[in-house]
Each structure stands twice: as C-alpha cells, then as structure tokens.
mmCIF file of C-alpha atoms and ligand atoms in Angstrom:
data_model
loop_
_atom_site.group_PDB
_atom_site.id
_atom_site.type_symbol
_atom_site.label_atom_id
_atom_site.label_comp_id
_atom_site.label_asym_id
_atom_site.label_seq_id
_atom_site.Cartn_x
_atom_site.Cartn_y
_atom_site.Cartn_z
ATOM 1 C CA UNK A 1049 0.000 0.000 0.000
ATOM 2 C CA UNK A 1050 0.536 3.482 -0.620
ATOM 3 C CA UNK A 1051 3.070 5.119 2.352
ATOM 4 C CA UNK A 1052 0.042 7.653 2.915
ATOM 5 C CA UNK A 1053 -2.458 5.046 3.702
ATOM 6 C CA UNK A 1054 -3.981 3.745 7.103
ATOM 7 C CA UNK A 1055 -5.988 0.931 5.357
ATOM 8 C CA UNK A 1056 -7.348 -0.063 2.150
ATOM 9 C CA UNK A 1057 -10.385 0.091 2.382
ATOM 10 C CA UNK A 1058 -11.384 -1.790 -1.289
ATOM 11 C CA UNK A 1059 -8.615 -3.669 -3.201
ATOM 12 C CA UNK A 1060 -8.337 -3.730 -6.735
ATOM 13 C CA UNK A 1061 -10.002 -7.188 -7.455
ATOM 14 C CA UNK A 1062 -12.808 -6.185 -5.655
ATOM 15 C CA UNK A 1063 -13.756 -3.092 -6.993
ATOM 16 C CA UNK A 1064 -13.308 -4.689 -10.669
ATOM 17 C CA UNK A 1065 -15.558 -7.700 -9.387
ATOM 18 C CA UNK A 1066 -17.948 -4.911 -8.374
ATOM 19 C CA UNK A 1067 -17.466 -2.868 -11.622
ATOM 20 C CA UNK A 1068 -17.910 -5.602 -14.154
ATOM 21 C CA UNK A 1069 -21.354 -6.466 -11.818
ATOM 22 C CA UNK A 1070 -22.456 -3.132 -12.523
ATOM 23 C CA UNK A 1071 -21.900 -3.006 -15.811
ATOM 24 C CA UNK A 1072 -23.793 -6.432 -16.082
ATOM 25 C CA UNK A 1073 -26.474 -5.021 -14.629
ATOM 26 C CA UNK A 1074 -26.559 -1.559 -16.961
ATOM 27 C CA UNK A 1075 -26.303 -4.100 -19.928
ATOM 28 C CA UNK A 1076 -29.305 -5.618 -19.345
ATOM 29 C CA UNK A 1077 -31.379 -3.170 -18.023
ATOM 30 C CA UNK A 1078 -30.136 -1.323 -21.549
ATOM 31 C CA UNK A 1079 -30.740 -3.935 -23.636
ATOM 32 C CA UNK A 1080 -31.927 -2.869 -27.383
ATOM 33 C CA UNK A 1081 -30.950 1.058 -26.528
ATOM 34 C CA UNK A 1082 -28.224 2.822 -26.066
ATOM 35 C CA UNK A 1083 -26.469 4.707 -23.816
ATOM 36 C CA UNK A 1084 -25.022 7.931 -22.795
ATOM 37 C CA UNK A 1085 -22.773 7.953 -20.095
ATOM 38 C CA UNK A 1086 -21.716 11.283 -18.725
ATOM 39 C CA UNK A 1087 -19.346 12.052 -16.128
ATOM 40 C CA UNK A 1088 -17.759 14.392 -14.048
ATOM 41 C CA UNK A 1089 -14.323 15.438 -14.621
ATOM 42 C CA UNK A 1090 -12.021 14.438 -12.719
ATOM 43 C CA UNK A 1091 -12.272 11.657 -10.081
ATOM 44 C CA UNK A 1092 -14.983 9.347 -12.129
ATOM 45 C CA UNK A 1093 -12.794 9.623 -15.385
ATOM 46 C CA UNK A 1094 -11.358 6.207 -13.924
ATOM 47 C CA UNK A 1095 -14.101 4.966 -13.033
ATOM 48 C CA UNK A 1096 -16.042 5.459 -16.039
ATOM 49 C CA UNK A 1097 -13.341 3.760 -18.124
ATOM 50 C CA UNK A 1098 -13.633 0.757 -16.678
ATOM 51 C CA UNK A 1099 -17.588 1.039 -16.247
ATOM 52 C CA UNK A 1100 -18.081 1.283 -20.187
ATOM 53 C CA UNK A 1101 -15.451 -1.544 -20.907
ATOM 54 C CA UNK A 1102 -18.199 -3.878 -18.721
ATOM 55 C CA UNK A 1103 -21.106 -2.891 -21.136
ATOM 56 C CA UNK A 1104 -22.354 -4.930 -23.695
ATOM 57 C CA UNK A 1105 -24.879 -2.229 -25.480
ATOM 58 C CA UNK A 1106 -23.364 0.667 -27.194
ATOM 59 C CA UNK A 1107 -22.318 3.717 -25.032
ATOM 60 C CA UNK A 1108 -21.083 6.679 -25.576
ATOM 61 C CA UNK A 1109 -20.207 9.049 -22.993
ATOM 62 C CA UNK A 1110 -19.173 12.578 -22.724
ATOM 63 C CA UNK A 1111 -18.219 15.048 -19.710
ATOM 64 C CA UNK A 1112 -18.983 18.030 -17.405
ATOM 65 C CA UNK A 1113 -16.582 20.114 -15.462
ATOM 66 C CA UNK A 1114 -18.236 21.539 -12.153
ATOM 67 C CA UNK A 1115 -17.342 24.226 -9.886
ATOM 68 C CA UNK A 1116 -16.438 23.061 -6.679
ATOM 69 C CA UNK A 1117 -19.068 24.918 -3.995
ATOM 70 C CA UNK A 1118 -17.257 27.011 -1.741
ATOM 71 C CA UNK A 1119 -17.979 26.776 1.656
ATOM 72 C CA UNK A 1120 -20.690 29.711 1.576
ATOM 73 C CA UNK A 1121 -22.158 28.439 -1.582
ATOM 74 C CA UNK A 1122 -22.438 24.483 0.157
ATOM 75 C CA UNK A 1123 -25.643 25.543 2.126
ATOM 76 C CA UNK A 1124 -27.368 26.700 -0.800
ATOM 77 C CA UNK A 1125 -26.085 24.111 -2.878
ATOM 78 C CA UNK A 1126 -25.299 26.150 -5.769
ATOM 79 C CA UNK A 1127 -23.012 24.763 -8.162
ATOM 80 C CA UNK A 1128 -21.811 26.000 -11.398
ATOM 81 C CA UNK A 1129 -20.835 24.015 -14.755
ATOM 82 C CA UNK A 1130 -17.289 24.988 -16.298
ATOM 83 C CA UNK A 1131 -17.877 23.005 -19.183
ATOM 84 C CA UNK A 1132 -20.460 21.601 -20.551
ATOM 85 C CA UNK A 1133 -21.349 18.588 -22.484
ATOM 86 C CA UNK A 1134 -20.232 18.201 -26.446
ATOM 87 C CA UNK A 1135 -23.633 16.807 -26.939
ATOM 88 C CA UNK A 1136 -27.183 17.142 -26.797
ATOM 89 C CA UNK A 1137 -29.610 15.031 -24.695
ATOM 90 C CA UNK A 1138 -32.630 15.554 -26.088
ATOM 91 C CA UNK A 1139 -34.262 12.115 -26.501
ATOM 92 C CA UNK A 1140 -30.990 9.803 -25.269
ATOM 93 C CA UNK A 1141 -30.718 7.674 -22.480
ATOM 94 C CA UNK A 1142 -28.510 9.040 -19.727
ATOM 95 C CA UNK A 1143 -26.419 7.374 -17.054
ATOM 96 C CA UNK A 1144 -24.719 9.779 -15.030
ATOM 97 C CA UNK A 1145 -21.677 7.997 -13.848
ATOM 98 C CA UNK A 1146 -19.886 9.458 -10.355
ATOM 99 C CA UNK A 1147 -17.376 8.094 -8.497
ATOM 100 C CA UNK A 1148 -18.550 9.295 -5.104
ATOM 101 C CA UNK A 1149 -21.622 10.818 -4.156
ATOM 102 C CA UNK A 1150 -21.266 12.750 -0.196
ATOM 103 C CA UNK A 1151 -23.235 15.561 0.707
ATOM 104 C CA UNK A 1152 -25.267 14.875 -2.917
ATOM 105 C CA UNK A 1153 -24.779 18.282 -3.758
ATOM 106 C CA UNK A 1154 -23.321 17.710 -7.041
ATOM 107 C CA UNK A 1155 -25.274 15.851 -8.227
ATOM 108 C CA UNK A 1156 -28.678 17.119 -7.112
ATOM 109 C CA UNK A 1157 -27.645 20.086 -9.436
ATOM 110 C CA UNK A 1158 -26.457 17.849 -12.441
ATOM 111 C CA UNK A 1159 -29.479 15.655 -12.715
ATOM 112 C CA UNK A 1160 -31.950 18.759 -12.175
ATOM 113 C CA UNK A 1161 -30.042 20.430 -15.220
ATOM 114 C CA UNK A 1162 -29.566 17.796 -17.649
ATOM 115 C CA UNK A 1163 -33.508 16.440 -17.130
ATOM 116 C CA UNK A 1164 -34.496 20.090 -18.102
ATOM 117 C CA UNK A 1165 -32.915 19.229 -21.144
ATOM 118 C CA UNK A 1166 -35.514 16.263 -21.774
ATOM 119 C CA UNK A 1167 -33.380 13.062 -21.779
ATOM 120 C CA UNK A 1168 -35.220 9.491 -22.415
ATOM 121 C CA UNK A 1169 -34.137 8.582 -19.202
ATOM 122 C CA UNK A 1170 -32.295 9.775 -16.926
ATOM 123 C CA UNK A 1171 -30.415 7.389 -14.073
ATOM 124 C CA UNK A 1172 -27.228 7.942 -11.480
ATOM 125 C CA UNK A 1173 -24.671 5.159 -11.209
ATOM 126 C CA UNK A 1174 -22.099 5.724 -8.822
ATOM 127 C CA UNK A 1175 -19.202 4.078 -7.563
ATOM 128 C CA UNK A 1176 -19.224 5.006 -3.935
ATOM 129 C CA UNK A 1177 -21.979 6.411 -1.876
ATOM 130 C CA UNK A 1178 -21.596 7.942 1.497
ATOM 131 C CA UNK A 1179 -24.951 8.540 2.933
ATOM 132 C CA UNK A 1180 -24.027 9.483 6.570
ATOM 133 C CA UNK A 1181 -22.938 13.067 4.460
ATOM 134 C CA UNK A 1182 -25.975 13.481 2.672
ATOM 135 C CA UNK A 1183 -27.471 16.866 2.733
ATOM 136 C CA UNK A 1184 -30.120 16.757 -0.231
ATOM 137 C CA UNK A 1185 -31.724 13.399 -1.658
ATOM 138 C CA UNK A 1186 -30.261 11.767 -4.639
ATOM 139 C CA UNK A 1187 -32.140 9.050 -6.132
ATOM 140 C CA UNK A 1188 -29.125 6.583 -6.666
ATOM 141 C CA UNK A 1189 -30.142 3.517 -9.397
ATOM 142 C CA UNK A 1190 -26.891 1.663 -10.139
ATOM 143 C CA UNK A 1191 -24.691 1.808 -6.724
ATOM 144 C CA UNK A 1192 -21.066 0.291 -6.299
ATOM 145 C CA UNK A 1193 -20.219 0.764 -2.064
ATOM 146 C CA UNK A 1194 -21.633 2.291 0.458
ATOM 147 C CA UNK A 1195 -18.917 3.434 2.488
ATOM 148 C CA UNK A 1196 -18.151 4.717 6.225
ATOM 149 C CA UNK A 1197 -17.929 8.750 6.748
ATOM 150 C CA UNK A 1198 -13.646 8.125 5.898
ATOM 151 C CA UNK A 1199 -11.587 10.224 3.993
ATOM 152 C CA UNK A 1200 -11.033 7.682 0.944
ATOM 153 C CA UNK A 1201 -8.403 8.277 -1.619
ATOM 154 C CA UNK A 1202 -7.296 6.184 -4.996
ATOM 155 C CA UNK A 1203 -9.262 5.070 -8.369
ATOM 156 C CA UNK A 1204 -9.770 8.592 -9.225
ATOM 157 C CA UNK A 1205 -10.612 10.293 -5.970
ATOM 158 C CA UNK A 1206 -7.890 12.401 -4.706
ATOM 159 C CA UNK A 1207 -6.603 14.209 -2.045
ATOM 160 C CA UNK A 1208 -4.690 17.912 -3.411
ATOM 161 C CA UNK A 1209 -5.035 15.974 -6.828
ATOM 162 C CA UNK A 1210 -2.648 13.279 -5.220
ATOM 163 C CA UNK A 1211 -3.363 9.607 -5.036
ATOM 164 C CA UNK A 1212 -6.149 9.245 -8.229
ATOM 165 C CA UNK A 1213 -3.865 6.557 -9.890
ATOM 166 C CA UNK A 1214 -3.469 4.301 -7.405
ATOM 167 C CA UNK A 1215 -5.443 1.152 -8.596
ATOM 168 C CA UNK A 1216 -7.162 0.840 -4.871
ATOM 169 C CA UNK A 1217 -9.121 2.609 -2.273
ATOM 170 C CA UNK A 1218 -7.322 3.796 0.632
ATOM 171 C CA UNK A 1219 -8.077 5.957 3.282
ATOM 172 C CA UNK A 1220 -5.567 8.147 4.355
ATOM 173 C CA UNK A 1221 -3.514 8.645 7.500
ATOM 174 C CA UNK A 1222 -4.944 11.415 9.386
ATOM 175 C CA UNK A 1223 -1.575 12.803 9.708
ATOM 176 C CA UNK A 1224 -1.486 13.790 5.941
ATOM 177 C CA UNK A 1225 -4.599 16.482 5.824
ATOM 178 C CA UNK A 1226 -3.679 17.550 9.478
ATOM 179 C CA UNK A 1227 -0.305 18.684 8.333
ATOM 180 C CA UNK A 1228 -1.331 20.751 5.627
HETATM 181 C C1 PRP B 2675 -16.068 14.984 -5.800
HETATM 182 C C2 PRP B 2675 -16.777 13.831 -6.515
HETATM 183 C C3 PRP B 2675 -18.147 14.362 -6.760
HETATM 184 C C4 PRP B 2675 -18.372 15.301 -5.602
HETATM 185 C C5 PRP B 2675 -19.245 14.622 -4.610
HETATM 186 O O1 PRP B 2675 -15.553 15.825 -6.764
HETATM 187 O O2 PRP B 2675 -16.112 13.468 -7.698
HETATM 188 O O3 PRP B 2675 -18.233 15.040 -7.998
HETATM 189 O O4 PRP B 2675 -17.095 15.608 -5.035
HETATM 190 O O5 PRP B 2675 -19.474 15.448 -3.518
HETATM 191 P P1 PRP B 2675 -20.931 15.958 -3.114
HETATM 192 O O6 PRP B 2675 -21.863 14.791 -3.124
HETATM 193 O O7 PRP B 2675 -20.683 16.481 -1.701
HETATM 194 O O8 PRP B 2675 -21.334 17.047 -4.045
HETATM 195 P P2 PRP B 2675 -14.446 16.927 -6.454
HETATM 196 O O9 PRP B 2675 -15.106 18.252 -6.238
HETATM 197 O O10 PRP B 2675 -13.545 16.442 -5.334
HETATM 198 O O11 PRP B 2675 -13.649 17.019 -7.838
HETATM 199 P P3 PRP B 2675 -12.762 15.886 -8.567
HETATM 200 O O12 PRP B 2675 -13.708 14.867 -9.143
HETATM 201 O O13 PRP B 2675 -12.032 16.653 -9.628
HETATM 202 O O14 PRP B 2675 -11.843 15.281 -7.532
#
C-alpha cells in the first residue's frame, strides 16, 4: 500500500468484481438502446473507463466540469458548470456515472439540469456512496459501495489531486490532511 495510507479500504479485485457487476447489470437493463454515459471530470474519469469496458450495449459518454461549492455556496447548494457537455440530450438515455456521491450536492444540481434538457431517461450510477454526508436526496439507481464517513483516496478520488492513480481505495492517514 501506498506510504500515505492507514488501510485499504477496497482492493483492486474487488472493486473490478464490483465494476464488471455493474456493468452487467446496466447491460441488461439497456438492452436494445443505447447509452449515454456522462461524467464528471475528474475523479470518475477512472471509473467510467472501466464502467463502459463492462457494457455490452453501445455507449457513448461525454463530460462536465463543475465548480467546486465554496464553503458559503455548500448551504445553498449552488453549483456551477465549467464546461459543458459536447452533446445534446434531447431524446438519449442518460447514465450519469460518479465516483462518489457525499453531501449529494453535485449531483442534485447535475441531474436537475440535464432532465431540463428532456433526456429518455435519466439514471445515477455511482461508484461510492456515502450517505451518513448526505445533505439533499439523490435518487441513486446503479450503486457500487456504500462506504463509512472516511476520507477515501485512490481510483480517481484524490486528495490535493494526489493519489487518483493508485489502482485501490485507501483511506488516508490522518496525519497527511492535518499537516497541511
Ligand atoms: C467529488 C466527486 C463528486 C463530488 C461529490 O468531486 O467526484 O463530484 O465531489 O461530492 P458531493 O456529493 O458532496 O457534491 P471533487 O469536487 O472532489 O472534484 P474531482 O472529481 O475533480 O476530484
């Protein structure tokens, strides 16, 4: 394990046990359409290239960039997109695909603002889900973990944009954030 590290928390094989389960599942709930998969940069890049590669109907995906809330702007949960998809919606079924969904925040706002834009079908897959943070409901279809209120670092989620490449899920030593 990573130096940084206190534990891992999920190993490689089981998160791509986990992944390829999902992706099962989105295959054949999918079956005869296909699929738009959009994510948000960065932390569920990872994630979402191994998702796709575990889907057997066609899927496409694209990306959003999102303003990270300051603390003022948390309680009113505004959140602002940097950029926006290369695509249009309209009439396409949508997985959002997150790698970890905390106070829900994120995306509350995302789903609210692409279903304006009249998807098929709109669903939420993510990879972890924290729910002891949860400030606003998120209606979660396609759900990897739930996970313990730890800070968790590795397959795309970071810590100071550290740690996203490591193949596992850590948490980190407490003496690593409390020093900076
Ligand atoms: C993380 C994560 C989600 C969001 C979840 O992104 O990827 O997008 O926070 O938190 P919430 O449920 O409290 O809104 P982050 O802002 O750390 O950006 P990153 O993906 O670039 O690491």
């Amino acid at each position: 394990m990573h130096p940084d590290g206190e534990r891992i928390l999920l190993s490689e094989e089981t998160i791509r046990a986990r992944v390829a389960e999902l992706g099962a599942e989105i295959s054949r709930d999918y079956a005869g359409k296909e699929l738009l998969a959009v994510s948000i940069l960065k932390g569920a890049a990872i994630f979402l290239a191994d998702l796709v590669r575990c889907i057997t109907v066609p899927a496409f995906f694209d990306f959003v960039a999102i303003s990270s809330y300051g603390s003022s702007a948390k309680s009113s949960g505004a959140v602002r997109i940097l950029k926006d998809l290369d695509c249009n919606i309209g009439g396409r079924h949508v997985l959002i695909v997150e790698d970890i969904v905390d106070s829900g925040l994120t995306l509350n706002y995302l789903a609210d603002s692409l279903n304006f834009r009249d998807p098929a079908s709109l669903r939420i897959c993510t990879l972890l889900d924290k729910p002891s943070r949860r400030e606003v409901p998120v209606n979660i279809h396609y759900n990897g973990f739930v996970i313990p209120d730890e800070f968790v670092v590795g397959y795309g989620l970071d810590y100071n944009e550290r740690y996203r490449n490591l193949p596992y899920i850590m948490t980190l030593r407490p003496q690593i954030y409390e020093e900076a």
